[in-house]
Coordinates of C-alpha atoms and ligand atoms in Angstrom, one line a residue:
X18 CA 140.5 85.7 104.0
X19 CA 138.1 84.8 106.8
X20 CA 137.1 88.5 107.2
X21 CA 136.4 88.6 103.4
X22 CA 134.1 85.4 103.6
X23 CA 132.0 87.1 106.4
X24 CA 131.1 90.0 103.9
X25 CA 131.0 88.1 100.6
X26 CA 128.4 86.5 98.4
X27 CA 128.9 82.8 98.6
X28 CA 126.2 81.3 96.4
X29 CA 123.2 82.2 94.2
X30 CA 120.8 79.3 93.7
X31 CA 117.7 79.7 91.6
X32 CA 114.7 77.8 92.9
X33 CA 112.0 76.0 90.9
X34 CA 109.4 78.3 92.3
X35 CA 111.1 81.4 90.6
X36 CA 112.6 82.6 93.8
X37 CA 116.4 82.6 94.3
X38 CA 118.3 81.6 97.4
X39 CA 121.4 83.7 98.0
X40 CA 124.0 82.8 100.7
X41 CA 126.1 85.7 102.1
X42 CA 128.6 86.1 104.9
X43 CA 126.6 87.2 108.0
X44 CA 128.7 90.3 108.6
X45 CA 127.8 91.9 105.2
X46 CA 126.2 95.3 105.5
X47 CA 122.7 95.8 104.0
X48 CA 124.0 98.4 101.6
X49 CA 126.7 96.1 100.2
X50 CA 124.1 93.3 100.0
X51 CA 121.7 95.3 98.1
X52 CA 124.5 96.3 95.6
X53 CA 125.6 92.6 95.1
X54 CA 121.9 91.6 94.7
X55 CA 121.3 94.3 92.1
X56 CA 124.3 93.1 90.1
X57 CA 122.6 89.7 89.9
X58 CA 119.2 91.3 88.9
X59 CA 117.9 90.5 92.5
X60 CA 116.5 92.3 95.4
X61 CA 115.3 91.9 99.1
X62 CA 111.5 91.6 99.1
X63 CA 111.3 94.3 101.8
X64 CA 113.8 96.5 103.8
X65 CA 113.8 98.9 106.7
X66 CA 114.8 102.5 106.7
X67 CA 118.6 102.4 106.7
X68 CA 121.2 100.0 105.2
X69 CA 124.1 100.4 107.5
X70 CA 123.4 97.3 109.5
X71 CA 124.9 93.9 109.1
X72 CA 122.5 91.2 108.0
X73 CA 123.3 89.3 111.1
X74 CA 122.5 92.3 113.4
X75 CA 119.3 93.2 111.4
X76 CA 117.8 89.6 111.4
X77 CA 118.8 88.8 115.0
X78 CA 116.9 91.9 116.4
X79 CA 113.9 91.4 114.3
X80 CA 114.5 94.4 111.9
X81 CA 111.5 95.1 109.7
X82 CA 110.1 97.5 107.0
X83 CA 106.5 98.1 106.3
X84 CA 103.9 96.3 104.2
X85 CA 100.7 94.4 105.4
X86 CA 101.4 91.4 103.3
X87 CA 105.2 91.2 104.1
X88 CA 107.1 90.0 107.2
X89 CA 110.4 91.4 108.7
X90 CA 113.9 90.6 107.3
X91 CA 114.2 87.4 109.3
X92 CA 111.1 85.9 107.4
X93 CA 113.3 86.1 104.3
X94 CA 115.9 83.9 105.9
X95 CA 115.8 80.3 104.7
X96 CA 119.1 79.0 106.2
X97 CA 121.6 80.0 108.8
X98 CA 125.2 78.7 109.4
X99 CA 126.2 79.2 113.1
X100 CA 129.2 78.5 115.2
X101 CA 127.8 77.0 118.4
X102 CA 129.0 77.2 121.9
X103 CA 131.0 74.0 121.3
X104 CA 132.8 75.5 118.4
X105 CA 130.9 73.4 115.9
X106 CA 129.8 74.8 112.6
X107 CA 126.1 74.0 112.1
X108 CA 123.9 74.5 109.1
X109 CA 120.3 75.1 110.1
X110 CA 117.1 75.6 108.2
X111 CA 113.5 74.6 108.5
X112 CA 114.5 71.0 107.8
X113 CA 118.0 70.8 109.4
X114 CA 117.9 71.5 113.2
X115 CA 114.7 73.4 112.8
X116 CA 114.4 74.4 116.5
X117 CA 118.0 75.8 116.5
X118 CA 117.1 77.6 113.2
X119 CA 114.3 79.5 114.9
X120 CA 116.7 81.2 117.2
X121 CA 119.6 81.4 114.7
X122 CA 117.5 83.5 112.4
X123 CA 115.8 85.7 115.1
X124 CA 117.4 85.1 118.5
X125 CA 119.7 88.0 119.5
X126 CA 122.8 85.9 119.0
X127 CA 121.7 83.6 122.0
X128 CA 122.6 80.3 120.3
X129 CA 125.6 81.0 118.4
X130 CA 127.6 83.3 116.1
X131 CA 126.1 83.6 112.7
X132 CA 128.7 83.0 110.0
X133 CA 126.4 82.9 106.9
X134 CA 122.8 83.4 106.1
X135 CA 120.7 82.1 103.2
X136 CA 118.0 84.6 102.1
X137 CA 115.0 84.1 99.8
X138 CA 115.3 87.0 97.4
X139 CA 113.1 88.1 94.4
X140 CA 113.8 89.6 91.0
X141 CA 114.9 93.2 91.1
X142 CA 111.9 95.5 91.0
X143 CA 111.0 99.2 90.9
X144 CA 108.8 101.1 93.2
X145 CA 106.7 104.1 92.8
X146 CA 106.9 106.4 95.8
X147 CA 104.2 108.7 96.8
X148 CA 104.7 110.9 99.7
X149 CA 102.0 113.4 100.9
X150 CA 101.1 115.5 104.0
X151 CA 97.6 114.4 105.2
X152 CA 95.3 115.2 108.0
X153 CA 95.9 112.6 110.7
X154 CA 92.2 111.9 111.0
X155 CA 91.9 111.2 107.3
X156 CA 94.7 108.6 107.7
X157 CA 93.1 106.9 110.6
X158 CA 89.6 107.0 108.9
X159 CA 91.0 105.4 105.7
X160 CA 93.6 103.2 107.4
X161 CA 92.5 99.7 106.2
X162 CA 92.4 100.9 102.6
X163 CA 95.7 102.6 102.9
X164 CA 97.4 99.6 104.5
X165 CA 95.9 96.9 102.4
X166 CA 95.7 98.9 99.1
X167 CA 99.4 99.5 99.0
X168 CA 102.4 97.3 98.9
X169 CA 104.3 99.4 101.6
X170 CA 102.3 102.0 103.6
X171 CA 103.6 104.1 106.6
X172 CA 103.0 107.4 108.1
X173 CA 104.6 109.9 110.5
X174 CA 102.4 111.7 112.9
X175 CA 103.6 115.0 114.2
X176 CA 102.8 115.2 117.9
X177 CA 100.9 118.5 119.0
X178 CA 99.3 118.5 115.6
X179 CA 96.7 116.5 113.7
X180 CA 99.1 116.3 110.7
X181 CA 100.9 113.3 109.3
X182 CA 103.2 112.6 106.3
X183 CA 102.1 109.6 104.5
X184 CA 104.3 107.3 102.3
X185 CA 102.8 104.9 99.8
X186 CA 105.3 102.6 97.8
X187 CA 104.1 100.4 95.1
X188 CA 105.6 98.0 92.7
X189 CA 105.5 99.2 89.0
X190 CA 106.7 97.8 85.7
X191 CA 110.5 98.2 85.0
X192 CA 109.9 100.5 82.0
X193 CA 108.1 103.3 84.0
X194 CA 110.7 105.9 85.0
X195 CA 109.9 109.1 86.9
X196 CA 113.0 110.5 88.5
X197 CA 112.9 113.4 90.9
X198 CA 114.5 116.5 89.6
X199 CA 117.8 116.4 91.4
X200 CA 117.4 119.9 92.9
X201 CA 113.9 118.8 94.3
X202 CA 115.4 115.6 95.7
X203 CA 118.1 117.5 97.5
X204 CA 115.6 120.0 98.8
X205 CA 113.3 117.3 100.1
X206 CA 115.9 114.8 101.4
X207 CA 118.5 117.0 102.8
X208 CA 117.1 120.4 103.5
X209 CA 113.6 119.4 104.6
X210 CA 113.9 115.8 105.9
X211 CA 117.3 116.2 107.5
X212 CA 118.5 119.8 107.6
X213 CA 115.2 121.6 108.4
X214 CA 114.5 118.7 110.8
X215 CA 117.8 119.3 112.6
X216 CA 117.0 123.0 112.9
X217 CA 113.5 122.4 114.2
X218 CA 114.8 120.0 116.9
X219 CA 117.4 122.5 118.0
X220 CA 114.9 125.4 118.2
X221 CA 112.5 123.1 120.1
X222 CA 115.2 122.2 122.5
X223 CA 116.0 125.8 123.1
X224 CA 112.4 127.1 123.2
X225 CA 110.1 124.2 124.3
X226 CA 106.8 126.1 124.1
X227 CA 107.4 126.7 120.4
X228 CA 107.3 122.9 119.6
X229 CA 103.7 122.6 118.6
X230 CA 104.0 125.5 116.1
X231 CA 107.3 124.1 114.8
X232 CA 105.8 120.6 114.2
X233 CA 102.8 122.2 112.5
X234 CA 105.2 124.2 110.1
X235 CA 107.4 121.1 109.5
X236 CA 104.4 118.9 108.7
X237 CA 103.3 121.6 106.0
X238 CA 106.8 122.2 104.7
X239 CA 107.2 118.6 103.6
X240 CA 105.5 118.9 100.3
X241 CA 104.0 116.1 98.1
X242 CA 106.3 114.2 95.8
X243 CA 106.1 111.2 93.5
X244 CA 109.0 109.3 91.9
X245 CA 110.1 105.9 90.9
X246 CA 113.4 104.1 91.6
X247 CA 114.9 100.6 92.2
X248 CA 113.4 99.3 95.4
X249 CA 116.3 99.6 97.7
X250 CA 116.6 103.3 96.8
X251 CA 113.1 103.9 97.8
X252 CA 113.2 102.0 101.1
X253 CA 116.4 103.4 102.4
X254 CA 116.7 107.1 103.5
X255 CA 119.5 109.1 105.0
X256 CA 119.1 109.7 108.7
X257 CA 121.4 112.4 109.8
X258 CA 119.6 113.8 113.0
X259 CA 120.6 111.9 116.1
X260 CA 117.7 110.5 118.2
X261 CA 116.7 107.9 120.6
X262 CA 114.0 105.5 119.7
X263 CA 111.6 102.9 121.2
X264 CA 109.3 100.9 118.9
X265 CA 106.4 98.7 119.9
X266 CA 104.5 96.0 117.8
X267 CA 100.8 96.2 118.6
X268 CA 97.8 94.3 117.1
X269 CA 96.9 96.2 114.0
X270 CA 93.3 96.6 115.1
X271 CA 94.5 98.5 118.3
X272 CA 96.5 101.1 116.5
X273 CA 94.1 103.9 116.5
X274 CA 93.2 103.6 120.2
X275 CA 97.0 103.4 121.0
X276 CA 97.7 106.6 119.1
X277 CA 94.8 108.5 120.7
X278 CA 96.1 107.4 124.2
X279 CA 99.6 108.7 123.3
X280 CA 98.1 111.9 122.0
X281 CA 96.1 112.4 125.3
X282 CA 99.1 111.6 127.4
X283 CA 101.4 114.0 125.5
X284 CA 98.9 116.8 125.8
X285 CA 98.2 116.2 129.5
X286 CA 102.0 115.8 130.4
X287 CA 103.3 119.1 129.1
X288 CA 106.1 117.2 127.3
X289 CA 107.3 119.0 124.1
X290 CA 108.1 116.5 121.4
X291 CA 109.6 117.8 118.1
X292 CA 110.1 114.3 116.6
X293 CA 107.3 112.5 114.7
X294 CA 105.9 109.2 115.7
X295 CA 106.4 106.6 112.9
X296 CA 103.8 104.0 112.1
X297 CA 104.4 100.8 110.0
X298 CA 102.7 97.6 109.3
X299 CA 103.5 93.8 108.8
X300 CA 101.9 90.6 108.1
X301 CA 101.7 88.0 110.8
X302 CA 104.4 85.3 110.8
X303 CA 105.3 82.3 112.9
X304 CA 108.7 82.9 113.9
X305 CA 109.1 82.3 117.7
X306 CA 110.6 85.7 118.6
X307 CA 109.1 87.8 115.9
X308 CA 107.3 90.9 117.1
X309 CA 104.6 90.0 114.4
X310 CA 104.3 86.5 115.7
X311 CA 100.7 85.3 115.1
X312 CA 99.1 88.6 114.6
X313 CA 98.6 91.4 112.0
X314 CA 100.9 94.0 113.4
X315 CA 101.2 97.8 113.5
X316 CA 104.5 99.2 114.6
X317 CA 104.5 102.5 116.8
X318 CA 107.9 104.0 117.1
X319 CA 108.5 107.0 119.3
X320 CA 111.6 109.2 119.0
X321 CA 113.3 111.8 121.0
X322 CA 116.0 114.2 119.8
X323 CA 119.2 113.1 121.4
X324 CA 119.6 116.3 123.5
X325 CA 116.2 116.0 125.1
X326 CA 115.1 113.7 128.0
X327 CA 113.2 110.6 126.9
X328 CA 112.5 108.3 129.8
X329 CA 109.3 109.9 130.9
X330 CA 107.8 109.9 127.4
X331 CA 109.0 106.4 126.5
X332 CA 107.8 104.9 129.9
X333 CA 104.4 106.4 129.3
X334 CA 104.2 104.9 125.8
X335 CA 105.4 101.5 127.2
X336 CA 102.6 101.6 129.8
X337 CA 100.0 102.5 127.0
X338 CA 101.1 99.6 124.8
X339 CA 101.2 97.1 127.6
X340 CA 97.4 97.3 127.7
X341 CA 97.3 95.7 124.2
X342 CA 100.2 93.2 124.7
X343 CA 102.8 95.4 122.9
X344 CA 106.1 93.7 122.0
X345 CA 109.2 95.8 122.0
X346 CA 111.6 95.9 119.1
X347 CA 114.5 93.7 120.4
X348 CA 117.2 96.2 119.2
X349 CA 115.7 99.5 120.5
X350 CA 115.1 101.0 124.0
X351 CA 112.6 99.2 126.2
X352 CA 112.3 98.1 129.8
X353 CA 110.6 94.7 129.6
X354 CA 112.0 91.6 131.1
X355 CA 111.7 87.8 130.5
X356 CA 108.7 87.5 132.9
X357 CA 106.7 90.1 131.0
X358 CA 107.9 89.0 127.5
X359 CA 106.9 85.4 128.3
X360 CA 103.3 86.6 128.5
X361 CA 103.2 88.2 125.0
X362 CA 105.1 85.6 123.0
X363 CA 103.3 82.2 122.8
X364 CA 106.5 80.3 122.0
X365 CA 108.7 82.0 124.6
X366 CA 109.2 78.9 126.7
X367 CA 110.3 77.1 123.6
X368 CA 112.8 79.7 122.8
X369 CA 114.2 79.6 126.4
X370 CA 114.4 75.8 126.2
X371 CA 116.4 75.8 122.9
X372 CA 118.7 78.6 124.3
X373 CA 119.4 76.5 127.5
X374 CA 120.2 73.5 125.4
X375 CA 122.4 75.2 122.9
X376 CA 124.3 77.3 125.4
X377 CA 124.3 75.6 128.8
X378 CA 127.4 77.4 130.0
X379 CA 126.1 80.8 129.0
X380 CA 128.9 81.5 126.5
X381 CA 126.7 83.8 124.6
X382 CA 125.0 85.4 127.6
X383 CA 125.1 89.1 128.4
X384 CA 123.2 91.3 130.8
X385 CA 120.7 92.3 128.1
X386 CA 120.1 88.6 127.1
X387 CA 119.8 87.6 130.7
X388 CA 117.1 90.3 131.2
X389 CA 115.0 89.6 128.1
X390 CA 115.4 85.8 127.9
X391 CA 116.1 85.2 131.6
X392 CA 119.4 83.7 132.9
X393 CA 120.5 80.4 131.4
X394 CA 119.0 77.6 133.4
X395 CA 121.4 76.8 136.3
X396 CA 123.4 79.9 135.9
X397 CA 121.6 82.4 137.9
X398 CA 122.9 86.0 137.3
X399 CA 122.0 89.3 139.0
X400 CA 120.5 91.2 136.0
X401 CA 122.1 94.6 135.3
X402 CA 120.3 97.7 136.3
X403 CA 118.1 98.7 133.3
X404 CA 119.7 101.8 131.7
Ligands
FAD1417 C1 119.1 105.1 112.2 C2 118.5 103.7 112.5 C3 117.4 103.3 111.7 C4 116.9 102.0 111.9 N1 115.8 101.8 111.2 C5 115.2 100.4 111.5 C6 114.1 100.0 110.7 O1 113.7 100.7 109.7 N2 113.5 98.9 111.1 C7 113.9 98.2 112.1 O2 113.2 97.2 112.4 N3 115.0 98.5 112.8 C8 115.6 99.7 112.5 N4 116.7 100.0 113.3 C9 117.3 99.0 114.2 C10 118.5 98.2 113.6 O3 118.0 97.6 112.4 C11 118.9 97.2 114.6 O4 119.3 97.8 115.9 C12 120.1 96.3 114.1 O5 120.3 95.3 115.1 C13 121.4 97.0 114.0 O6 122.2 96.2 113.2 P1 123.7 96.1 113.6 O7 124.5 95.5 112.4 O8 124.3 97.6 113.9 O9 123.7 95.2 114.8 P2 124.7 95.1 116.0 O10 124.5 96.2 117.0 O11 126.0 94.8 115.5 O12 124.1 93.8 116.6 C14 122.8 93.7 117.2 C15 122.6 92.3 117.8 O13 122.5 91.4 116.8 C16 123.1 90.2 117.2 N5 124.2 89.8 116.3 C17 125.0 90.7 115.6 N6 125.8 90.0 114.8 C18 125.7 88.6 115.1 C19 126.3 87.5 114.7 N7 127.2 87.5 113.7 N8 125.9 86.3 115.1 C20 124.9 86.3 116.0 N9 124.2 87.4 116.5 C21 124.7 88.6 116.0 C22 123.6 90.3 118.6 O14 122.6 90.0 119.5 C23 123.8 91.8 118.7 O15 123.7 92.4 119.9 C24 117.4 101.2 112.9 C25 118.5 101.6 113.7 C26 119.1 102.9 113.5 C27 120.2 103.3 114.5

């Protein structure tokens, strides 16, 4: 019974401004949430790449999609019910315990266990997806137009090449339908995006010097395509190749310089990288621990195939983004600690204060939290070695 509630839709409340507030158990997976919302003619305004996460895990780590006028998933949260360290069940929102709400909606579980989340959702909508291979230099030259002129723009740059795969997703009226031919969809999603990709990563692992050629071929093999579908189907893609990932939020204006520096480092280092670099965008927001707090943001995500070493590459990228006050995704690989994070988050001290007040005994502490937020005041711990 209790487990059911953690995954269930609790309440659908239409608002005077036309939006709808939906309360769900915090353990619901995004895939199940999207299905429930669709049954009510509703949808999340924006989503990330996959739908396997719980809504609690996704918001707590600052999960985001792409779109220069849109924030991450936690910006869509208008209420959160948490079980605190004292065992109390507390309702939080921007008007009820607002400071606790800040960390309840994006705080790595540091102030309590999320039991339910209230989301501001929108009427269901369709997207037209347009995917095209471009020259990287054309993408960078036309970046502002691409980012501001589309509802959701992102691109993948293939290291060792000047090629990129661009994705432009835009809202369209409900009656426009343009389905992919199912054979084409299988070819693109499974054979090219996943199957071919798995093969290219394996070959690059066995024959590292072939990586540049393979990346060039892969970038060209991904052909242009255009289709329309309900929003969640466009946002979510299958991910069948195992990889490690580090993702940094940087000020949008610094993106081109960051990519050029990464390119220079890759070519000078001799590293062979078969996985593309993913670049996404978000509007600035005011959530204390949001990676897009107070600045128009570009996200640079570097990946490495699971069988290849990653620390040298990721550490180099971390050093490059440090020059522009990069902020790491809370749920992906990075090596920053509270001292450094305090310098790049203007409300970091407030977050630490609220956490200390909410959890003075460190009930919700763990080595990762102690590293990134610092130990709970008065409970000094030896931070675990960074893995
Ligand atoms: C293949 C893949 C694709 C991804 N794509 C994206 C993407 O497009 N965009 C993006 O931003 N991220 C992306 N991520 C990152 C992912 O969204 C986060 O790692 C997310 O936290 C995982 O959710 P989960 O339910 O597995 O979380 P978990 O691993 O279960 O939890 C993560 C953390 O959330 C907190 N938490 C979880 N449940 C609760 C609760 N009930 N109460 C309080 N705190 C809680 C805890 O701090 C926990 O450590 C991706 C990850 C993978 C593996």
